[in-house]
Structure formats: structure tokens, C-alpha cells
Amino acid sequence: MTTERNNLAESSCAVMREVRVNLWQLVLLYIAIQKSFIKPIFVYLFSNIYHYFWAESYQM
């Protein structure tokens, strides 16, 4: 019984380590994407929205 519990604890610790590594990789990936990929898209969308509202207000 105790060996089963120890094995379960060890495997859950290993799983938590894997999850932690995966979360850290996801955080790094998110930072890298934010720095290079999301900013141009955000600027593009923002400029489109800005031009749209500016054109709408200009026509009125």
C-alpha cells in the first residue's frame, strides 16, 4: 500500500514538473509572440478602426 502511494506521489510530482515546464514554455512563447507577432496585428486593427471611425465622423 505504501509503495503504491509512493509511486503515485512520484508520478504526480513528475507530472507536475512536466506541467510546470510546459507552462514556462508557454509563457516564453507568449512573450515571444507578443513582442513580434501580436503588436503588428494590434497596430493594424487599431489603425483600421481609427480610420473607420475617422472616416465615419468625417462624412457626418
PDB file of N, CA and C in Angstrom:
ATOM      1  N   MET A   1       0.831  -1.202   0.000  1.00  0.00           N
ATOM      2  CA  MET A   1       0.000   0.000   0.000  1.00  0.00           C
ATOM      3  C   MET A   1       0.868   1.256   0.000  1.00  0.00           C
ATOM      4  N   THR A   2       1.886   1.270   0.887  1.00  0.00           N
ATOM      5  CA  THR A   2       2.720   2.466   0.954  1.00  0.00           C
ATOM      6  C   THR A   2       3.543   2.627  -0.321  1.00  0.00           C
ATOM      7  N   THR A   3       4.020   1.500  -0.895  1.00  0.00           N
ATOM      8  CA  THR A   3       4.792   1.624  -2.133  1.00  0.00           C
ATOM      9  C   THR A   3       3.912   2.153  -3.260  1.00  0.00           C
ATOM     10  N   GLU A   4       2.653   1.718  -3.299  1.00  0.00           N
ATOM     11  CA  GLU A   4       1.741   2.247  -4.318  1.00  0.00           C
ATOM     12  C   GLU A   4       1.558   3.747  -4.137  1.00  0.00           C
ATOM     13  N   ARG A   5       1.384   4.152  -2.887  1.00  0.00           N
ATOM     14  CA  ARG A   5       1.187   5.576  -2.619  1.00  0.00           C
ATOM     15  C   ARG A   5       2.442   6.363  -2.996  1.00  0.00           C
ATOM     16  N   ASN A   6       3.627   5.816  -2.680  1.00  0.00           N
ATOM     17  CA  ASN A   6       4.872   6.492  -3.029  1.00  0.00           C
ATOM     18  C   ASN A   6       5.021   6.604  -4.541  1.00  0.00           C
ATOM     19  N   ASN A   7       4.711   5.514  -5.254  1.00  0.00           N
ATOM     20  CA  ASN A   7       4.794   5.565  -6.709  1.00  0.00           C
ATOM     21  C   ASN A   7       3.831   6.607  -7.268  1.00  0.00           C
ATOM     22  N   LEU A   8       2.635   6.651  -6.705  1.00  0.00           N
ATOM     23  CA  LEU A   8       1.642   7.624  -7.155  1.00  0.00           C
ATOM     24  C   LEU A   8       2.141   9.043  -6.897  1.00  0.00           C
ATOM     25  N   ALA A   9       2.722   9.256  -5.727  1.00  0.00           N
ATOM     26  CA  ALA A   9       3.235  10.582  -5.392  1.00  0.00           C
ATOM     27  C   ALA A   9       4.372  10.965  -6.332  1.00  0.00           C
ATOM     28  N   GLU A  10       5.284  10.017  -6.595  1.00  0.00           N
ATOM     29  CA  GLU A  10       6.393  10.302  -7.504  1.00  0.00           C
ATOM     30  C   GLU A  10       5.888  10.628  -8.901  1.00  0.00           C
ATOM     31  N   SER A  11       4.917   9.840  -9.384  1.00  0.00           N
ATOM     32  CA  SER A  11       4.407  10.091 -10.729  1.00  0.00           C
ATOM     33  C   SER A  11       3.677  11.428 -10.783  1.00  0.00           C
ATOM     34  N   SER A  12       2.939  11.774  -9.726  1.00  0.00           N
ATOM     35  CA  SER A  12       2.240  13.056  -9.727  1.00  0.00           C
ATOM     36  C   SER A  12       3.251  14.200  -9.673  1.00  0.00           C
ATOM     37  N   CYS A  13       4.354  14.014  -8.943  1.00  0.00           N
ATOM     38  CA  CYS A  13       5.404  15.032  -8.924  1.00  0.00           C
ATOM     39  C   CYS A  13       6.018  15.186 -10.311  1.00  0.00           C
ATOM     40  N   ALA A  14       6.247  14.073 -10.988  1.00  0.00           N
ATOM     41  CA  ALA A  14       6.800  14.131 -12.339  1.00  0.00           C
ATOM     42  C   ALA A  14       5.835  14.843 -13.277  1.00  0.00           C
ATOM     43  N   VAL A  15       4.550  14.536 -13.123  1.00  0.00           N
ATOM     44  CA  VAL A  15       3.549  15.204 -13.960  1.00  0.00           C
ATOM     45  C   VAL A  15       3.544  16.700 -13.676  1.00  0.00           C
ATOM     46  N   MET A  16       3.623  17.073 -12.400  1.00  0.00           N
ATOM     47  CA  MET A  16       3.644  18.491 -12.056  1.00  0.00           C
ATOM     48  C   MET A  16       4.879  19.172 -12.624  1.00  0.00           C
ATOM     49  N   ARG A  17       6.028  18.456 -12.597  1.00  0.00           N
ATOM     50  CA  ARG A  17       7.238  19.023 -13.184  1.00  0.00           C
ATOM     51  C   ARG A  17       7.039  19.256 -14.676  1.00  0.00           C
ATOM     52  N   GLU A  18       6.459  18.253 -15.358  1.00  0.00           N
ATOM     53  CA  GLU A  18       6.200  18.398 -16.793  1.00  0.00           C
ATOM     54  C   GLU A  18       5.265  19.574 -17.052  1.00  0.00           C
ATOM     55  N   VAL A  19       4.216  19.660 -16.243  1.00  0.00           N
ATOM     56  CA  VAL A  19       3.257  20.751 -16.430  1.00  0.00           C
ATOM     57  C   VAL A  19       3.939  22.088 -16.210  1.00  0.00           C
ATOM     58  N   ARG A  20       4.798  22.157 -15.185  1.00  0.00           N
ATOM     59  CA  ARG A  20       5.492  23.405 -14.904  1.00  0.00           C
ATOM     60  C   ARG A  20       6.394  23.783 -16.075  1.00  0.00           C
ATOM     61  N   VAL A  21       7.112  22.807 -16.626  1.00  0.00           N
ATOM     62  CA  VAL A  21       7.978  23.076 -17.778  1.00  0.00           C
ATOM     63  C   VAL A  21       7.133  23.544 -18.951  1.00  0.00           C
ATOM     64  N   ASN A  22       5.998  22.856 -19.188  1.00  0.00           N
ATOM     65  CA  ASN A  22       5.144  23.251 -20.303  1.00  0.00           C
ATOM     66  C   ASN A  22       4.585  24.654 -20.098  1.00  0.00           C
ATOM     67  N   LEU A  23       4.192  24.977 -18.864  1.00  0.00           N
ATOM     68  CA  LEU A  23       3.675  26.316 -18.588  1.00  0.00           C
ATOM     69  C   LEU A  23       4.752  27.365 -18.814  1.00  0.00           C
ATOM     70  N   TRP A  24       5.987  27.082 -18.387  1.00  0.00           N
ATOM     71  CA  TRP A  24       7.085  28.019 -18.579  1.00  0.00           C
ATOM     72  C   TRP A  24       7.342  28.225 -20.062  1.00  0.00           C
ATOM     73  N   GLN A  25       7.316  27.108 -20.853  1.00  0.00           N
ATOM     74  CA  GLN A  25       7.492  27.236 -22.297  1.00  0.00           C
ATOM     75  C   GLN A  25       6.361  28.054 -22.902  1.00  0.00           C
ATOM     76  N   LEU A  26       5.136  27.834 -22.419  1.00  0.00           N
ATOM     77  CA  LEU A  26       4.005  28.611 -22.934  1.00  0.00           C
ATOM     78  C   LEU A  26       4.171  30.089 -22.605  1.00  0.00           C
ATOM     79  N   VAL A  27       4.671  30.387 -21.408  1.00  0.00           N
ATOM     80  CA  VAL A  27       4.889  31.785 -21.035  1.00  0.00           C
ATOM     81  C   VAL A  27       5.934  32.412 -21.946  1.00  0.00           C
ATOM     82  N   LEU A  28       7.043  31.697 -22.169  1.00  0.00           N
ATOM     83  CA  LEU A  28       8.080  32.221 -23.057  1.00  0.00           C
ATOM     84  C   LEU A  28       7.546  32.407 -24.466  1.00  0.00           C
ATOM     85  N   LEU A  29       6.780  31.425 -24.947  1.00  0.00           N
ATOM     86  CA  LEU A  29       6.197  31.520 -26.282  1.00  0.00           C
ATOM     87  C   LEU A  29       5.257  32.714 -26.362  1.00  0.00           C
ATOM     88  N   TYR A  30       4.455  32.915 -25.310  1.00  0.00           N
ATOM     89  CA  TYR A  30       3.515  34.040 -25.283  1.00  0.00           C
ATOM     90  C   TYR A  30       4.264  35.367 -25.335  1.00  0.00           C
ATOM     91  N   ILE A  31       5.362  35.464 -24.578  1.00  0.00           N
ATOM     92  CA  ILE A  31       6.155  36.697 -24.576  1.00  0.00           C
ATOM     93  C   ILE A  31       6.752  36.931 -25.957  1.00  0.00           C
ATOM     94  N   ALA A  32       7.293  35.856 -26.562  1.00  0.00           N
ATOM     95  CA  ALA A  32       7.903  35.999 -27.881  1.00  0.00           C
ATOM     96  C   ALA A  32       6.858  36.407 -28.912  1.00  0.00           C
ATOM     97  N   ILE A  33       5.682  35.791 -28.845  1.00  0.00           N
ATOM     98  CA  ILE A  33       4.617  36.137 -29.794  1.00  0.00           C
ATOM     99  C   ILE A  33       4.171  37.575 -29.571  1.00  0.00           C
ATOM    100  N   GLN A  34       4.033  37.969 -28.313  1.00  0.00           N
ATOM    101  CA  GLN A  34       3.606  39.333 -28.023  1.00  0.00           C
ATOM    102  C   GLN A  34       4.593  40.341 -28.585  1.00  0.00           C
ATOM    103  N   LYS A  35       5.877  40.056 -28.435  1.00  0.00           N
ATOM    104  CA  LYS A  35       6.874  41.018 -28.870  1.00  0.00           C
ATOM    105  C   LYS A  35       6.895  41.151 -30.387  1.00  0.00           C
ATOM    106  N   SER A  36       6.716  40.035 -31.126  1.00  0.00           N
ATOM    107  CA  SER A  36       6.943  40.114 -32.562  1.00  0.00           C
ATOM    108  C   SER A  36       5.670  40.063 -33.379  1.00  0.00           C
ATOM    109  N   PHE A  37       4.658  39.332 -32.920  1.00  0.00           N
ATOM    110  CA  PHE A  37       3.554  38.963 -33.805  1.00  0.00           C
ATOM    111  C   PHE A  37       2.284  39.734 -33.489  1.00  0.00           C
ATOM    112  N   ILE A  38       1.971  39.903 -32.204  1.00  0.00           N
ATOM    113  CA  ILE A  38       0.687  40.496 -31.831  1.00  0.00           C
ATOM    114  C   ILE A  38       0.717  42.007 -32.044  1.00  0.00           C
ATOM    115  N   LYS A  39       1.845  42.646 -31.813  1.00  0.00           N
ATOM    116  CA  LYS A  39       1.897  44.100 -31.929  1.00  0.00           C
ATOM    117  C   LYS A  39       1.535  44.581 -33.331  1.00  0.00           C
ATOM    118  N   PRO A  40       2.121  44.032 -34.412  1.00  0.00           N
ATOM    119  CA  PRO A  40       1.711  44.490 -35.748  1.00  0.00           C
ATOM    120  C   PRO A  40       0.233  44.275 -36.016  1.00  0.00           C
ATOM    121  N   ILE A  41      -0.297  43.132 -35.588  1.00  0.00           N
ATOM    122  CA  ILE A  41      -1.723  42.869 -35.799  1.00  0.00           C
ATOM    123  C   ILE A  41      -2.551  43.882 -35.013  1.00  0.00           C
ATOM    124  N   PHE A  42      -2.146  44.147 -33.779  1.00  0.00           N
ATOM    125  CA  PHE A  42      -2.884  45.103 -32.953  1.00  0.00           C
ATOM    126  C   PHE A  42      -2.818  46.497 -33.567  1.00  0.00           C
ATOM    127  N   VAL A  43      -1.634  46.901 -34.020  1.00  0.00           N
ATOM    128  CA  VAL A  43      -1.482  48.213 -34.656  1.00  0.00           C
ATOM    129  C   VAL A  43      -2.332  48.287 -35.916  1.00  0.00           C
ATOM    130  N   TYR A  44      -2.329  47.207 -36.701  1.00  0.00           N
ATOM    131  CA  TYR A  44      -3.115  47.161 -37.936  1.00  0.00           C
ATOM    132  C   TYR A  44      -4.604  47.301 -37.638  1.00  0.00           C
ATOM    133  N   LEU A  45      -5.087  46.504 -36.670  1.00  0.00           N
ATOM    134  CA  LEU A  45      -6.502  46.578 -36.315  1.00  0.00           C
ATOM    135  C   LEU A  45      -6.850  47.951 -35.754  1.00  0.00           C
ATOM    136  N   PHE A  46      -5.981  48.480 -34.911  1.00  0.00           N
ATOM    137  CA  PHE A  46      -6.249  49.783 -34.304  1.00  0.00           C
ATOM    138  C   PHE A  46      -6.299  50.867 -35.364  1.00  0.00           C
ATOM    139  N   SER A  47      -5.365  50.833 -36.323  1.00  0.00           N
ATOM    140  CA  SER A  47      -5.362  51.844 -37.374  1.00  0.00           C
ATOM    141  C   SER A  47      -6.599  51.705 -38.258  1.00  0.00           C
ATOM    142  N   ASN A  48      -7.016  50.451 -38.538  1.00  0.00           N
ATOM    143  CA  ASN A  48      -8.230  50.248 -39.328  1.00  0.00           C
ATOM    144  C   ASN A  48      -9.449  50.803 -38.600  1.00  0.00           C
ATOM    145  N   ILE A  49      -9.570  50.502 -37.307  1.00  0.00           N
ATOM    146  CA  ILE A  49     -10.704  51.006 -36.524  1.00  0.00           C
ATOM    147  C   ILE A  49     -10.653  52.530 -36.472  1.00  0.00           C
ATOM    148  N   TYR A  50      -9.458  53.078 -36.269  1.00  0.00           N
ATOM    149  CA  TYR A  50      -9.302  54.525 -36.187  1.00  0.00           C
ATOM    150  C   TYR A  50      -9.703  55.178 -37.503  1.00  0.00           C
ATOM    151  N   HIS A  51      -9.223  54.639 -38.617  1.00  0.00           N
ATOM    152  CA  HIS A  51      -9.562  55.194 -39.923  1.00  0.00           C
ATOM    153  C   HIS A  51     -11.050  55.062 -40.195  1.00  0.00           C
ATOM    154  N   TYR A  52     -11.633  53.929 -39.782  1.00  0.00           N
ATOM    155  CA  TYR A  52     -13.067  53.716 -39.997  1.00  0.00           C
ATOM    156  C   TYR A  52     -13.881  54.770 -39.254  1.00  0.00           C
ATOM    157  N   PHE A  53     -13.559  54.972 -37.962  1.00  0.00           N
ATOM    158  CA  PHE A  53     -14.318  55.952 -37.186  1.00  0.00           C
ATOM    159  C   PHE A  53     -14.025  57.369 -37.667  1.00  0.00           C
ATOM    160  N   TRP A  54     -12.767  57.624 -38.057  1.00  0.00           N
ATOM    161  CA  TRP A  54     -12.419  58.954 -38.555  1.00  0.00           C
ATOM    162  C   TRP A  54     -13.175  59.237 -39.844  1.00  0.00           C
ATOM    163  N   ALA A  55     -13.253  58.242 -40.750  1.00  0.00           N
ATOM    164  CA  ALA A  55     -13.987  58.413 -42.000  1.00  0.00           C
ATOM    165  C   ALA A  55     -15.481  58.588 -41.720  1.00  0.00           C
ATOM    166  N   GLU A  56     -16.019  57.818 -40.772  1.00  0.00           N
ATOM    167  CA  GLU A  56     -17.437  57.943 -40.435  1.00  0.00           C
ATOM    168  C   GLU A  56     -17.734  59.340 -39.883  1.00  0.00           C
ATOM    169  N   SER A  57     -16.894  59.824 -38.974  1.00  0.00           N
ATOM    170  CA  SER A  57     -17.135  61.144 -38.395  1.00  0.00           C
ATOM    171  C   SER A  57     -16.880  62.235 -39.438  1.00  0.00           C
ATOM    172  N   TYR A  58     -15.973  61.997 -40.370  1.00  0.00           N
ATOM    173  CA  TYR A  58     -15.667  62.979 -41.412  1.00  0.00           C
ATOM    174  C   TYR A  58     -16.843  63.117 -42.379  1.00  0.00           C
ATOM    175  N   GLN A  59     -17.516  62.005 -42.673  1.00  0.00           N
ATOM    176  CA  GLN A  59     -18.652  62.044 -43.587  1.00  0.00           C
ATOM    177  C   GLN A  59     -19.854  62.752 -42.963  1.00  0.00           C
ATOM    178  N   MET A  60     -19.991  62.712 -41.638  1.00  0.00           N
ATOM    179  CA  MET A  60     -21.156  63.317 -40.987  1.00  0.00           C
ATOM    180  C   MET A  60     -21.039  64.808 -40.928  1.00  0.00           C
TER     181      MET A  60
END
